[in-house]
Short mmCIF file of C-alpha atoms in Angstrom, two decimals:
data_model
loop_
_atom_site.label_atom_id
_atom_site.label_comp_id
_atom_site.label_asym_id
_atom_site.label_seq_id
_atom_site.Cartn_x
_atom_site.Cartn_y
_atom_site.Cartn_z
CA MET A 8 -19.80 -25.25 -4.49
CA ALA A 9 -16.24 -25.12 -6.07
CA CYS A 10 -14.49 -22.02 -5.69
CA THR A 11 -11.49 -20.45 -7.22
CA PRO A 12 -7.96 -21.48 -5.62
CA LEU A 13 -6.82 -18.84 -2.95
CA LEU A 14 -3.73 -18.34 -5.02
CA ARG A 15 -3.31 -18.60 -8.73
CA HIS A 16 -0.90 -20.68 -10.78
CA GLY A 17 0.73 -22.08 -7.49
CA MET A 18 1.64 -18.61 -6.03
CA GLU A 19 2.68 -18.93 -2.48
CA LYS A 20 2.28 -15.11 -1.63
CA PRO A 21 -0.23 -12.36 -2.38
CA LEU A 22 0.05 -11.10 -5.85
CA PRO A 23 0.30 -7.10 -5.83
CA GLY A 24 -0.10 -4.81 -8.70
CA VAL A 25 1.97 -1.94 -9.80
CA GLU A 26 2.46 0.66 -7.12
CA VAL A 27 1.28 3.99 -8.30
CA GLY A 28 0.85 5.83 -4.88
CA SER A 29 2.50 4.55 -1.54
CA ASP A 30 2.97 5.52 1.87
CA LEU A 31 0.08 7.63 1.89
CA PRO A 32 -1.01 8.98 5.35
CA VAL A 33 -4.63 9.03 4.84
CA GLU A 34 -7.28 6.98 2.77
CA PRO A 35 -6.96 8.13 -0.81
CA MET A 36 -9.78 8.52 -3.26
CA ILE A 37 -8.78 7.38 -7.00
CA ALA A 38 -9.70 7.85 -10.56
CA LEU A 39 -8.77 5.62 -13.25
CA GLN A 40 -9.02 6.05 -17.05
CA SER A 41 -7.25 4.82 -20.38
CA GLY A 42 -6.41 6.56 -23.43
CA GLY A 43 -4.46 5.79 -26.53
CA ASP A 44 -1.84 3.44 -25.57
CA SER A 45 -1.44 4.69 -21.69
CA VAL A 46 -3.51 4.74 -18.64
CA LEU A 47 -3.96 7.52 -16.03
CA VAL A 48 -4.40 6.75 -12.14
CA ALA A 49 -5.27 9.94 -9.93
CA TRP A 50 -5.49 9.84 -6.27
CA THR A 51 -6.24 12.20 -3.41
CA THR A 52 -3.51 12.66 -0.38
CA VAL A 53 -2.50 15.41 2.13
CA THR A 54 0.23 17.95 1.95
CA GLU A 55 2.89 18.39 4.65
CA SER A 56 1.05 21.33 5.77
CA GLY A 57 -2.24 19.48 6.39
CA GLY A 58 -4.01 20.52 3.19
CA SER A 59 -5.26 18.30 0.47
CA GLU A 60 -4.10 17.69 -2.83
CA LEU A 61 -4.74 15.52 -5.95
CA ARG A 62 -1.98 13.78 -7.83
CA ALA A 63 -1.98 11.77 -11.09
CA GLN A 64 0.40 9.25 -12.85
CA LYS A 65 0.53 7.98 -16.39
CA LEU A 66 1.41 4.53 -16.98
CA SER A 67 3.04 2.94 -20.26
CA PRO A 68 1.63 -0.23 -21.80
CA ALA A 69 4.00 -2.05 -19.97
CA GLY A 70 2.89 -0.34 -16.51
CA THR A 71 5.86 1.83 -16.33
CA PRO A 72 5.29 5.27 -14.63
CA LEU A 73 6.03 7.98 -17.08
CA TRP A 74 5.56 11.02 -14.99
CA PRO A 75 7.76 11.72 -11.76
CA ALA A 76 7.88 9.08 -9.41
CA SER A 77 5.38 10.69 -7.12
CA GLY A 78 3.02 11.56 -9.88
CA VAL A 79 2.12 15.28 -10.79
CA ARG A 80 0.37 17.80 -8.52
CA ALA A 81 -3.29 18.27 -10.45
CA ALA A 82 -4.81 20.24 -7.57
CA GLU A 83 -4.15 21.58 -4.30
CA TRP A 84 -6.41 23.14 -1.60
CA GLU A 85 -6.15 23.76 2.03
CA TYR A 86 -9.65 22.46 2.60
CA GLY A 87 -11.05 19.16 1.38
CA LEU A 88 -10.79 17.50 -2.05
CA ASP A 89 -13.08 14.97 -2.99
CA SER A 90 -14.26 12.68 -5.79
CA PRO A 91 -11.94 12.72 -8.33
CA GLN A 92 -12.82 11.65 -11.88
CA ALA A 93 -10.79 11.32 -15.00
CA VAL A 94 -11.93 11.53 -18.72
CA ARG A 95 -9.77 11.01 -21.83
CA GLY A 96 -9.56 14.02 -24.23
CA ALA A 97 -7.79 14.23 -27.74
CA ASP A 98 -4.39 14.98 -26.38
CA GLY A 99 -4.56 14.32 -22.61
CA TRP A 100 -6.78 14.02 -19.69
CA TYR A 101 -9.45 16.06 -17.99
CA LEU A 102 -9.10 15.71 -14.14
CA LEU A 103 -12.25 16.73 -11.99
CA TRP A 104 -12.69 17.05 -8.40
CA LYS A 105 -14.99 18.57 -5.72
CA GLN A 106 -13.35 20.96 -3.38
CA ALA A 107 -14.86 23.10 -0.43
CA SER A 108 -15.36 26.80 -1.07
CA LEU A 109 -16.65 29.68 1.34
CA SER A 110 -20.20 29.04 0.00
CA GLY A 111 -20.29 25.39 -0.09
CA TRP A 112 -18.79 22.95 -2.68
CA GLU A 113 -17.77 23.09 -6.16
CA TRP A 114 -16.86 20.78 -9.09
CA ASP A 115 -13.39 21.97 -10.61
CA ALA A 116 -11.46 20.72 -13.71
CA GLN A 117 -7.90 21.00 -15.13
CA PHE A 118 -6.65 19.41 -18.44
CA PHE A 119 -3.27 17.73 -18.26
CA THR A 120 -1.49 17.10 -21.74
CA ASP A 121 0.17 13.65 -22.25
CA ALA A 122 3.50 15.24 -20.88
CA GLY A 123 1.98 15.75 -17.68
CA SER A 124 1.59 19.56 -18.00
CA ALA A 125 -1.61 21.60 -16.88
CA ALA A 126 -3.05 23.22 -20.07
CA TRP A 127 -4.90 25.94 -18.29
CA THR A 128 -3.76 28.86 -16.49
CA ALA A 129 -6.11 28.14 -13.64
CA PRO A 130 -8.75 25.34 -12.80
CA LEU A 131 -12.20 25.92 -14.13
CA THR A 132 -15.17 25.90 -11.90
CA VAL A 133 -17.50 23.63 -13.67
CA ALA A 134 -20.37 24.03 -11.06
CA ALA A 135 -20.78 25.60 -7.82
CA LEU A 136 -22.65 23.46 -5.34
CA TYR A 137 -24.69 24.23 -2.10
CA SER A 138 -24.39 20.55 -1.08
CA ASN A 139 -21.64 17.91 -1.07
CA GLU A 140 -23.80 14.97 -0.51
CA TYR A 141 -24.03 13.73 -4.12
CA LYS A 142 -21.28 12.20 -6.55
CA GLY A 143 -21.05 12.95 -10.14
CA SER A 144 -21.00 11.30 -13.58
CA VAL A 145 -18.59 11.88 -16.34
CA ARG A 146 -17.57 10.91 -19.94
CA SER A 147 -16.33 12.45 -22.98
CA ALA A 148 -18.37 14.00 -25.84
CA ALA A 149 -18.07 13.19 -29.26
CA ASP A 150 -15.98 16.32 -29.99
CA GLY A 151 -13.52 15.58 -27.50
CA SER A 152 -15.13 17.91 -24.77
CA LEU A 153 -16.04 16.87 -21.20
CA LEU A 154 -19.45 16.28 -19.87
CA LEU A 155 -20.22 16.30 -16.07
CA ALA A 156 -23.59 15.40 -14.55
CA TYR A 157 -24.31 16.26 -10.95
CA ASN A 158 -26.71 16.95 -8.25
CA ASP A 159 -27.43 19.90 -6.07
CA VAL A 160 -30.07 21.54 -3.94
CA PHE A 161 -32.15 24.46 -4.33
CA ARG A 162 -33.72 25.52 -1.10
CA ARG A 163 -36.13 28.06 -2.41
CA VAL A 164 -38.46 25.32 -3.61
CA ASP A 165 -37.06 22.25 -1.70
CA SER A 166 -35.71 20.50 -4.81
CA ILE A 167 -32.98 18.36 -5.71
CA PHE A 168 -31.96 18.99 -9.41
CA ALA A 169 -29.87 17.38 -12.05
CA GLY A 170 -27.08 19.56 -13.85
CA VAL A 171 -25.16 18.86 -16.87
CA SER A 172 -22.09 20.95 -17.98
CA LYS A 173 -20.25 20.58 -21.01
CA VAL A 174 -16.27 21.95 -21.03
CA ARG A 175 -14.45 22.58 -24.00
CA ARG A 176 -10.78 21.62 -24.44
CA ASP A 177 -9.65 25.23 -24.16
CA GLY A 178 -11.06 25.31 -20.54
CA SER A 179 -14.04 27.48 -21.34
CA LEU A 180 -17.74 26.33 -20.42
CA ALA A 181 -19.63 25.58 -23.44
CA TRP A 182 -23.08 25.24 -21.59
CA ARG A 183 -24.68 24.22 -18.48
CA GLN A 184 -28.24 22.68 -18.23
CA GLU A 185 -30.21 22.40 -14.96
CA LEU A 186 -33.24 19.95 -14.88
CA GLY A 187 -35.82 20.26 -12.08
CA LYS A 188 -34.29 23.40 -10.46
CA ASP A 189 -37.68 25.09 -10.24
CA SER A 190 -39.74 22.13 -9.70
CA ARG A 191 -41.42 22.48 -6.15
CA GLN A 192 -40.53 19.48 -3.86
CA ALA A 193 -39.47 17.51 -6.77
CA TRP A 194 -36.01 15.35 -6.72
CA TYR A 195 -34.12 14.53 -9.88
CA GLN A 196 -31.28 12.34 -8.17
CA LEU A 197 -28.44 10.12 -9.05
CA PRO A 198 -27.72 11.25 -12.62
CA ALA A 199 -25.78 9.01 -14.99
CA LEU A 200 -24.72 9.65 -18.64
CA ALA A 201 -24.44 7.61 -21.58
CA GLU A 202 -23.06 8.43 -25.21
CA GLU A 203 -25.54 9.84 -27.66
CA GLY A 204 -23.41 9.78 -30.82
CA SER A 205 -24.15 13.08 -32.60
CA GLY A 206 -22.56 15.54 -30.11
CA GLY A 207 -25.25 15.56 -27.36
CA VAL A 208 -25.73 12.98 -24.25
CA PHE A 209 -28.15 10.79 -22.82
CA LEU A 210 -29.06 11.33 -19.20
CA GLY A 211 -30.83 9.00 -16.80
CA TYR A 212 -31.96 9.89 -13.26
CA ARG A 213 -34.18 8.89 -10.45
CA HIS A 214 -37.33 11.14 -10.30
CA ALA A 215 -39.41 11.46 -7.29
CA ASP A 216 -42.18 14.06 -6.02
CA LEU A 217 -45.17 13.90 -3.86
CA THR A 218 -47.32 11.32 -6.32
CA ASP A 219 -44.55 9.23 -7.91
CA LYS A 220 -41.03 7.89 -8.19
CA GLY A 221 -38.95 6.07 -10.87
CA ILE A 222 -36.55 6.35 -13.52
CA MET A 223 -36.57 9.12 -16.31
CA VAL A 224 -34.27 9.25 -19.44
CA GLN A 225 -33.56 12.68 -21.38
CA ARG A 226 -31.61 13.29 -24.35
CA LEU A 227 -29.67 16.73 -24.53
CA GLY A 228 -28.51 17.90 -28.08
CA GLY A 229 -25.18 19.44 -28.67
CA ASP A 230 -26.03 22.77 -27.20
CA GLY A 231 -27.32 21.22 -24.15
CA ARG A 232 -31.25 21.86 -24.84
CA PRO A 233 -33.40 18.95 -23.86
CA LEU A 234 -34.65 17.02 -27.11
CA TRP A 235 -37.35 14.85 -25.26
CA GLY A 236 -39.53 17.53 -23.80
CA HIS A 237 -39.92 16.43 -19.89
CA GLY A 238 -38.24 13.06 -20.50
CA VAL A 239 -39.22 9.60 -21.17
CA GLU A 240 -40.80 7.61 -18.16
CA VAL A 241 -39.32 3.99 -18.12
CA TYR A 242 -40.70 2.95 -14.81
CA ASP A 243 -43.30 1.70 -12.57
CA ARG A 244 -44.80 4.21 -10.27
CA VAL A 245 -44.63 2.14 -7.13
CA GLY A 246 -41.87 1.23 -4.85
CA TYR A 247 -38.36 1.96 -4.43
CA LYS A 248 -35.97 2.80 -7.47
CA GLY A 249 -32.27 2.79 -7.44
CA GLU A 250 -29.58 4.66 -9.39
CA PRO A 251 -29.74 4.09 -13.24
CA SER A 252 -26.96 2.40 -15.22
CA MET A 253 -27.00 4.00 -18.47
CA VAL A 254 -25.50 2.31 -21.58
CA SER A 255 -25.59 3.52 -25.25
CA ASP A 256 -27.23 0.54 -27.48
CA GLY A 257 -24.79 1.45 -30.39
CA LYS A 258 -27.74 2.31 -32.74
CA GLY A 259 -28.63 5.95 -31.62
CA GLY A 260 -30.75 4.76 -28.63
CA VAL A 261 -29.84 3.80 -24.97
CA VAL A 262 -30.81 1.28 -22.43
CA ALA A 263 -31.08 1.98 -18.76
CA LEU A 264 -31.00 -0.48 -15.82
CA TRP A 265 -32.10 0.15 -12.28
CA GLU A 266 -32.85 -1.51 -8.81
CA ASP A 267 -36.54 -1.64 -8.39
CA GLY A 268 -38.63 -2.31 -5.34
CA ARG A 269 -42.15 -2.85 -6.99
CA SER A 270 -42.43 -6.42 -5.64
CA GLY A 271 -41.55 -5.53 -2.04
CA ASN A 272 -37.90 -6.64 -2.41
CA ILE A 273 -35.26 -5.38 -4.68
CA ASP A 274 -35.10 -6.66 -8.29
CA ILE A 275 -33.48 -5.42 -11.53
CA TYR A 276 -35.34 -4.00 -14.49
CA ALA A 277 -34.23 -2.61 -17.74
CA GLN A 278 -35.54 -0.41 -20.51
CA ARG A 279 -34.40 0.52 -23.87
CA VAL A 280 -35.40 3.86 -25.79
CA SER A 281 -34.66 4.70 -29.32
CA SER A 282 -33.24 7.68 -30.59
CA ASP A 283 -36.90 9.02 -31.33
CA LYS A 284 -37.63 8.28 -27.92
CA SER A 285 -39.74 5.35 -28.30
CA VAL A 286 -40.04 2.79 -25.60
CA LEU A 287 -39.10 -0.47 -27.14
CA TRP A 288 -39.34 -3.09 -24.31
CA GLU A 289 -42.33 -3.39 -21.81
CA PRO A 290 -43.76 0.04 -21.01
CA MET A 291 -43.08 -0.33 -17.29
CA GLY A 292 -39.45 -1.96 -17.92
CA ARG A 293 -38.33 -5.40 -18.77
CA PRO A 294 -37.52 -7.53 -15.74
CA VAL A 295 -33.89 -8.47 -15.82
CA THR A 296 -34.09 -10.76 -12.65
CA VAL A 297 -37.04 -11.16 -10.28
CA GLY A 298 -36.62 -13.35 -7.25
CA PRO A 299 -36.39 -14.06 -3.67
CA GLY A 300 -34.06 -11.72 -1.62
CA ASN A 301 -32.49 -8.85 -3.00
CA GLN A 302 -30.94 -8.31 -6.32
CA TRP A 303 -28.71 -5.00 -6.25
CA ASN A 304 -25.97 -3.11 -7.58
CA PRO A 305 -26.29 -3.50 -11.43
CA ALA A 306 -23.75 -2.57 -13.99
CA ALA A 307 -24.08 -3.03 -17.76
CA VAL A 308 -21.96 -2.73 -20.96
CA ALA A 309 -23.46 -2.86 -24.80
CA ASP A 310 -23.14 -5.94 -26.57
CA GLY A 311 -22.58 -4.17 -30.01
CA SER A 312 -25.77 -5.30 -31.31
CA GLY A 313 -28.30 -3.36 -29.44
CA GLY A 314 -28.42 -5.49 -26.47
CA VAL A 315 -26.44 -5.59 -23.10
CA TYR A 316 -24.40 -7.55 -20.80
CA ALA A 317 -25.70 -7.16 -17.16
CA VAL A 318 -24.15 -8.01 -13.82
CA TRP A 319 -25.45 -7.63 -10.27
CA ILE A 320 -25.45 -9.07 -6.75
CA ASP A 321 -27.99 -11.54 -5.56
CA ASP A 322 -28.57 -12.19 -1.99
CA GLY A 323 -31.29 -14.45 -2.25
CA ARG A 324 -29.18 -17.36 -0.76
CA GLY A 325 -29.12 -16.00 2.62
CA SER A 326 -25.61 -14.80 3.83
CA GLN A 327 -23.98 -15.88 0.48
CA TRP A 328 -23.77 -13.11 -1.97
CA GLN A 329 -23.49 -14.47 -5.69
CA LEU A 330 -22.41 -12.48 -8.74
CA MET A 331 -24.97 -13.12 -11.36
CA LEU A 332 -24.79 -12.37 -15.15
CA GLN A 333 -27.57 -11.94 -17.90
CA HIS A 334 -27.33 -11.08 -21.48
CA LEU A 335 -30.39 -9.25 -23.10
CA ASP A 336 -30.52 -8.94 -26.92
CA GLU A 337 -31.90 -5.90 -28.64
CA LYS A 338 -35.39 -7.28 -28.15
CA GLY A 339 -34.75 -7.54 -24.40
CA ASP A 340 -34.95 -11.23 -24.67
CA ALA A 341 -32.98 -13.07 -21.82
CA LEU A 342 -30.23 -14.97 -23.75
CA LEU A 343 -28.96 -16.88 -20.51
CA GLY A 344 -32.56 -17.93 -19.33
CA PRO A 345 -34.75 -16.22 -16.57
CA GLY A 346 -32.88 -14.54 -13.82
CA GLY A 347 -29.54 -14.99 -15.44
CA VAL A 348 -26.65 -17.49 -14.39
CA PRO A 349 -23.95 -17.30 -11.81
CA ALA A 350 -20.65 -15.99 -13.14
CA ALA A 351 -18.32 -18.22 -11.06
CA PRO A 352 -20.43 -20.20 -8.55
CA CYS A 353 -18.95 -20.15 -5.02
CA ALA A 354 -19.87 -20.38 -1.34
CA ASP A 355 -17.96 -17.28 -0.52
CA GLN A 356 -19.28 -13.77 -0.45
CA GLN A 357 -19.00 -12.11 -3.82
CA SER A 358 -19.30 -8.24 -4.16
CA LEU A 359 -18.80 -5.24 -6.24
CA PRO A 360 -19.65 -6.44 -9.68
CA MET A 361 -17.94 -4.40 -12.59
CA ILE A 362 -18.08 -5.09 -16.34
CA VAL A 363 -16.44 -3.37 -19.41
CA SER A 364 -16.58 -4.02 -23.15
CA ASP A 365 -13.86 -6.20 -24.78
CA GLY A 366 -14.72 -4.29 -28.03
CA ALA A 367 -15.49 -7.62 -29.75
CA GLY A 368 -19.08 -8.21 -28.80
CA GLY A 369 -18.18 -9.61 -25.34
CA ALA A 370 -17.33 -8.23 -21.93
CA ILE A 371 -14.94 -8.63 -19.08
CA LEU A 372 -16.37 -8.72 -15.68
CA CYS A 373 -14.85 -8.62 -12.32
CA TRP A 374 -15.72 -8.92 -8.55
CA ILE A 375 -14.17 -9.18 -5.07
CA GLU A 376 -14.22 -12.39 -3.04
CA SER A 377 -13.16 -12.58 0.54
CA ARG A 378 -12.37 -15.48 2.54
CA TYR A 379 -9.63 -17.20 4.87
CA SER A 380 -8.75 -13.53 6.01
CA ALA A 381 -7.83 -12.87 2.48
CA PHE A 382 -9.23 -10.75 -0.40
CA GLN A 383 -9.13 -11.46 -4.04
CA VAL A 384 -10.20 -9.69 -7.36
CA LEU A 385 -11.43 -12.13 -9.77
CA CYS A 386 -12.09 -11.77 -13.63
CA GLN A 387 -13.92 -13.41 -16.30
CA ARG A 388 -14.25 -12.75 -19.94
CA ARG A 389 -17.67 -13.65 -21.70
CA GLY A 390 -18.61 -13.67 -25.51
CA PRO A 391 -21.87 -14.26 -27.22
CA ALA A 392 -21.07 -18.17 -27.21
CA GLY A 393 -20.26 -18.26 -23.40
CA VAL A 394 -17.09 -18.21 -21.07
CA LEU A 395 -13.94 -17.25 -23.06
CA TRP A 396 -11.56 -17.28 -19.91
CA GLY A 397 -12.01 -17.25 -16.20
CA GLN A 398 -14.54 -19.78 -15.38
CA THR A 399 -11.84 -21.18 -12.97
CA ASP A 400 -8.32 -19.94 -12.32
CA ASN A 401 -9.36 -16.32 -12.61
CA VAL A 402 -7.74 -14.64 -9.61
CA VAL A 403 -6.00 -11.36 -10.77
CA VAL A 404 -5.39 -9.84 -7.30
CA ASN A 405 -4.32 -11.57 -4.00
CA SER A 406 -4.28 -9.25 -0.70
CA TYR A 407 -4.34 -9.78 2.90
CA ALA A 408 -5.26 -6.18 3.27
CA PRO A 409 -8.87 -5.16 2.42
CA ILE A 410 -9.32 -4.23 -1.33
CA LEU A 411 -11.02 -0.94 -1.49
CA GLY A 412 -12.22 1.50 -4.33
CA LEU A 413 -11.69 -1.18 -6.80
CA GLN A 414 -12.20 0.33 -10.46
CA MET A 415 -11.86 -1.22 -13.92
CA ILE A 416 -11.72 0.28 -17.41
CA PRO A 417 -11.10 -1.34 -20.81
CA ASP A 418 -7.71 -0.96 -22.18
CA GLY A 419 -8.58 -0.30 -25.76
CA SER A 420 -7.00 -3.38 -26.98
CA GLY A 421 -9.49 -6.11 -25.74
CA GLY A 422 -8.22 -6.38 -22.36
CA ALA A 423 -8.76 -4.35 -18.97
CA VAL A 424 -7.09 -2.18 -16.37
CA LEU A 425 -7.71 -2.21 -12.64
CA ALA A 426 -6.58 0.05 -9.85
CA TRP A 427 -7.64 -0.15 -6.00
CA LYS A 428 -6.49 1.01 -2.78
CA SER A 429 -5.39 -1.05 0.33
CA ARG A 430 -4.27 -0.13 3.94
CA VAL A 431 -0.89 -1.63 5.06
CA ASP A 432 0.08 -1.12 8.79
CA ASP A 433 -0.23 2.80 9.24
CA HIS A 434 -0.37 3.97 5.56
CA TRP A 435 -2.37 3.66 2.13
CA ASP A 436 -1.06 2.38 -1.08
CA VAL A 437 -2.69 2.63 -4.66
CA GLN A 438 -1.95 -0.14 -7.14
CA SER A 439 -3.00 -0.95 -10.55
CA ARG A 440 -3.24 -4.16 -12.96
CA ARG A 441 -3.50 -4.70 -16.47
CA LEU A 442 -4.86 -7.87 -18.25
CA ASP A 443 -4.63 -8.58 -21.93
CA PRO A 444 -7.58 -10.22 -24.03
CA SER A 445 -6.49 -13.69 -23.02
CA GLY A 446 -6.65 -12.93 -19.22
CA ARG A 447 -2.84 -12.92 -18.90
CA ILE A 448 -1.51 -10.45 -16.44
CA LEU A 449 0.73 -7.88 -18.02
CA TRP A 450 1.57 -6.07 -14.89
#
């Protein structure tokens, strides 16, 4: 198969991004979020005394750092800081992180204004945790508040429950909802959030107990109350189910995608649920791709018409991992044919599929390829009629160091922003890159 050239537009050296954090002594964890006409990048590092800290930098539309050169200190703790997240608010950013406490772990948050100042006198503890085994899912609410979904364990009844907390702009906790906490030997795992549109939020999670396992969707109202009873089942009760990817359908409902092992290998299934909790596609889910080998790591974004674009990795070609793409319309029909299409066919290994909306009914997708002892990030923009750019000549990052922790967000203007980390000699760097709607590199 033909592959993209190793270097783009005749470049003779690796193409770096804007350096946000540099010369970091330990591997950082990063967070990325856009808002207004700027971008926020946050990362963890260590202090001179050996403690942990979270730093953040605001970038202008041209990629210029707007806060101090080393970023602002968002949090500092003598023990570990973990899993940073960022969400745009009305006049700044919510920053979240996990940190160790005397009784376990906790999710803490602080709000930073556009000027880089902490708005609250002290960070807010959003949720106290017994376990640090699980990640969180965040998004903004319609009223500019922060929503966090998380997992924790309840030893008394041997359960793993899903919690959702809402934090107001003034730093107060609006409400906290815990699903499945008192269910004996039940596990509400891997929660994911999607916009609900009327002040609440959609919550998807993997459910398992002694009799079944699968994917559930719940709708929480603006006050945190579950509106759909015990939730809507969107799954087959046989076989492995992975973490759901949740997308608002733009019409008051939600689409969920997940890895599914009902056939003996891993495939991708999807389901659409309306605002009145009606299941709109096949009762046990619409197959997005079913084939030999495993299909995994799905991600999706709304197409603005009730359907979704979906990407995933297909390893049914042996050692070759291929990024695949599908477009499902509002009825769940596969517009790109059964099983989808390769985004950019290549004999090299592709991994870490990501996709964001272009705001015009299409999507921007990116992934990583590795070959010739070099690492690349490639991007492509697709619309309802097909490829808009990036079928070839689509390398946006070249690096001789492994590209790790890659994240991508829409920039709000039809383009995308990326951030990643790389180890160079004995230190780590955090870098960022922005693409305009035509795929041109802005920084």
